[in-house]
Amino acid sequence: MKLQPTPIKGLYVAETSAFQDARGGFARLFCARDLEKAFQGRQIVQSNHSMTAQQGALRGLHFQHPPHAEMKMVRCIKGRVWDIAVDLRRGSDTFLQHFAMELTPENAAMMVIPEGCAHGFQTLEPDSHMLYLHTAFYAPESEGGIRHDDPRLGIRWPLPVTDIRSEER
């Protein structure tokens, strides 16, 4: 597992290798030792799985406010998604900038998103599944979101948005 930095400080792409043979495949989904540069002593306390049925559906852009801010790691385990993180840290050199990439089981990439960044994704094909690893427990009272079409962000979604979930309106 290799950590690749992005233009947003603290946001990484973890590249992994999936192995295939006649029996099937194998991929390491998480390794604390390989991710220590990003983790800096944080621990995974919760994992979640989401399934999105419709192509073009959008989930996000969501985050947790302090004191329940979380680092999260996201990986597509079935289907294809366009994954995005938005820097919401006031005073950051990349405030309101975003980083996006396609996640698939085949590219075996995982986005490592620091506290203070919103996260969302759009499904590029139906029946897409995401695995989430979190460094803080879900706290509904600390939940936050920003609109996917906020003009300050300038996000160009790859497909027309067919359904929206989990965003502040």
mmCIF file of N, CA and C in Angstrom, residues 56-63 65 84 86 118-122 138 143-151 153 155 157 161-169:
data_model
loop_
_atom_site.group_PDB
_atom_site.id
_atom_site.type_symbol
_atom_site.label_atom_id
_atom_site.label_comp_id
_atom_site.label_asym_id
_atom_site.label_seq_id
_atom_site.Cartn_x
_atom_site.Cartn_y
_atom_site.Cartn_z
ATOM 1 N N GLY A 56 -25.624 7.730 -11.474
ATOM 2 C CA GLY A 56 -25.804 9.179 -11.430
ATOM 3 C C GLY A 56 -26.215 9.699 -10.064
ATOM 4 N N ALA A 57 -26.547 8.796 -9.130
ATOM 5 C CA ALA A 57 -26.942 9.227 -7.789
ATOM 6 C C ALA A 57 -25.747 9.861 -7.085
ATOM 7 N N LEU A 58 -26.053 10.810 -6.231
ATOM 8 C CA LEU A 58 -25.018 11.544 -5.522
ATOM 9 C C LEU A 58 -25.232 11.396 -4.021
ATOM 10 N N ARG A 59 -24.150 11.083 -3.316
ATOM 11 C CA ARG A 59 -24.180 11.052 -1.845
ATOM 12 C C ARG A 59 -23.160 12.065 -1.356
ATOM 13 N N GLY A 60 -23.595 12.936 -0.473
ATOM 14 C CA GLY A 60 -22.711 13.964 0.063
ATOM 15 C C GLY A 60 -23.226 15.332 -0.304
ATOM 16 N N LEU A 61 -22.507 16.259 -0.025
ATOM 17 C CA LEU A 61 -21.158 16.345 0.535
ATOM 18 C C LEU A 61 -21.296 16.482 2.051
ATOM 19 N N HIS A 62 -20.754 15.580 2.816
ATOM 20 C CA HIS A 62 -21.014 15.526 4.234
ATOM 21 C C HIS A 62 -19.727 15.443 5.052
ATOM 22 N N PHE A 63 -19.851 15.813 6.327
ATOM 23 C CA PHE A 63 -18.733 15.827 7.267
ATOM 24 C C PHE A 63 -19.310 15.889 8.673
ATOM 25 N N HIS A 65 -18.812 17.994 12.346
ATOM 26 C CA HIS A 65 -18.213 19.140 13.030
ATOM 27 C C HIS A 65 -17.436 18.668 14.255
ATOM 28 N N ILE A 84 -15.082 12.482 -4.214
ATOM 29 C CA ILE A 84 -14.611 13.856 -4.079
ATOM 30 C C ILE A 84 -14.463 14.248 -2.618
ATOM 31 N N VAL A 86 -13.713 17.922 -0.351
ATOM 32 C CA VAL A 86 -13.661 19.383 -0.414
ATOM 33 C C VAL A 86 -13.044 19.900 0.875
ATOM 34 N N ALA A 118 -15.112 17.833 3.536
ATOM 35 C CA ALA A 118 -16.380 17.175 3.224
ATOM 36 C C ALA A 118 -16.104 16.079 2.202
ATOM 37 N N HIS A 119 -16.969 15.069 2.202
ATOM 38 C CA HIS A 119 -16.819 13.947 1.280
ATOM 39 C C HIS A 119 -18.131 13.664 0.588
ATOM 40 N N GLY A 120 -18.034 13.248 -0.665
ATOM 41 C CA GLY A 120 -19.199 12.797 -1.406
ATOM 42 C C GLY A 120 -18.758 11.982 -2.602
ATOM 43 N N PHE A 121 -19.744 11.391 -3.273
ATOM 44 C CA PHE A 121 -19.437 10.655 -4.494
ATOM 45 C C PHE A 121 -20.671 10.583 -5.374
ATOM 46 N N GLN A 122 -20.417 10.350 -6.663
ATOM 47 C CA GLN A 122 -21.482 10.097 -7.628
ATOM 48 C C GLN A 122 -21.234 8.730 -8.249
ATOM 49 N N TYR A 138 -19.946 7.976 14.597
ATOM 50 C CA TYR A 138 -20.975 8.833 14.025
ATOM 51 C C TYR A 138 -21.708 9.560 15.140
ATOM 52 N N GLU A 143 -23.382 16.310 12.594
ATOM 53 C CA GLU A 143 -23.416 16.116 11.144
ATOM 54 C C GLU A 143 -23.544 17.446 10.423
ATOM 55 N N GLY A 144 -22.804 17.577 9.331
ATOM 56 C CA GLY A 144 -22.879 18.768 8.503
ATOM 57 C C GLY A 144 -22.830 18.396 7.032
ATOM 58 N N GLY A 145 -23.207 19.338 6.203
ATOM 59 C CA GLY A 145 -23.160 19.100 4.764
ATOM 60 C C GLY A 145 -23.146 20.400 3.999
ATOM 61 N N ILE A 146 -22.676 20.310 2.765
ATOM 62 C CA ILE A 146 -22.718 21.451 1.854
ATOM 63 C C ILE A 146 -23.334 20.985 0.551
ATOM 64 N N ARG A 147 -23.913 21.893 -0.149
ATOM 65 C CA ARG A 147 -24.616 21.558 -1.388
ATOM 66 C C ARG A 147 -23.635 21.111 -2.482
ATOM 67 N N HIS A 148 -24.048 20.118 -3.229
ATOM 68 C CA HIS A 148 -23.220 19.591 -4.321
ATOM 69 C C HIS A 148 -23.035 20.608 -5.438
ATOM 70 N N ASP A 149 -23.967 21.568 -5.523
ATOM 71 C CA ASP A 149 -23.929 22.558 -6.604
ATOM 72 C C ASP A 149 -23.591 23.961 -6.103
ATOM 73 N N ASP A 150 -22.969 24.058 -4.929
ATOM 74 C CA ASP A 150 -22.562 25.358 -4.402
ATOM 75 C C ASP A 150 -21.609 26.003 -5.411
ATOM 76 N N PRO A 151 -21.941 27.191 -5.926
ATOM 77 C CA PRO A 151 -21.108 27.796 -6.971
ATOM 78 C C PRO A 151 -19.685 28.135 -6.506
ATOM 79 N N LEU A 153 -17.722 26.210 -5.063
ATOM 80 C CA LEU A 153 -16.891 25.011 -5.192
ATOM 81 C C LEU A 153 -16.515 24.708 -6.636
ATOM 82 N N ILE A 155 -17.706 22.511 -8.704
ATOM 83 C CA ILE A 155 -17.611 21.077 -8.984
ATOM 84 C C ILE A 155 -18.375 20.760 -10.262
ATOM 85 N N TRP A 157 -19.778 17.628 -11.905
ATOM 86 C CA TRP A 157 -20.076 16.209 -11.735
ATOM 87 C C TRP A 157 -20.045 15.539 -13.102
ATOM 88 N N VAL A 161 -27.064 14.609 -12.282
ATOM 89 C CA VAL A 161 -27.413 14.087 -10.955
ATOM 90 C C VAL A 161 -28.834 13.542 -11.014
ATOM 91 N N THR A 162 -28.989 12.239 -10.725
ATOM 92 C CA THR A 162 -30.295 11.579 -10.812
ATOM 93 C C THR A 162 -30.993 11.484 -9.475
ATOM 94 N N ASP A 163 -30.230 11.535 -8.380
ATOM 95 C CA ASP A 163 -30.798 11.398 -7.041
ATOM 96 C C ASP A 163 -29.777 11.965 -6.077
ATOM 97 N N ILE A 164 -30.243 12.639 -5.035
ATOM 98 C CA ILE A 164 -29.334 13.250 -4.059
ATOM 99 C C ILE A 164 -29.727 12.753 -2.678
ATOM 100 N N ARG A 165 -28.718 12.356 -1.910
ATOM 101 C CA ARG A 165 -28.917 11.917 -0.532
ATOM 102 C C ARG A 165 -27.863 12.546 0.354
ATOM 103 N N SER A 166 -28.204 12.737 1.628
ATOM 104 C CA SER A 166 -27.263 13.138 2.677
ATOM 105 C C SER A 166 -26.607 14.489 2.436
ATOM 106 N N GLU A 167 -27.333 15.470 2.007
ATOM 107 C CA GLU A 167 -26.728 16.789 1.936
ATOM 108 C C GLU A 167 -27.641 17.792 2.611
ATOM 109 N N GLU A 168 -27.026 18.837 3.104
ATOM 110 C CA GLU A 168 -27.793 19.911 3.732
ATOM 111 C C GLU A 168 -28.518 20.668 2.632
ATOM 112 N N ARG A 169 -29.758 20.988 2.865
ATOM 113 C CA ARG A 169 -30.552 21.698 1.847
ATOM 114 C C ARG A 169 -30.968 23.054 2.315
#
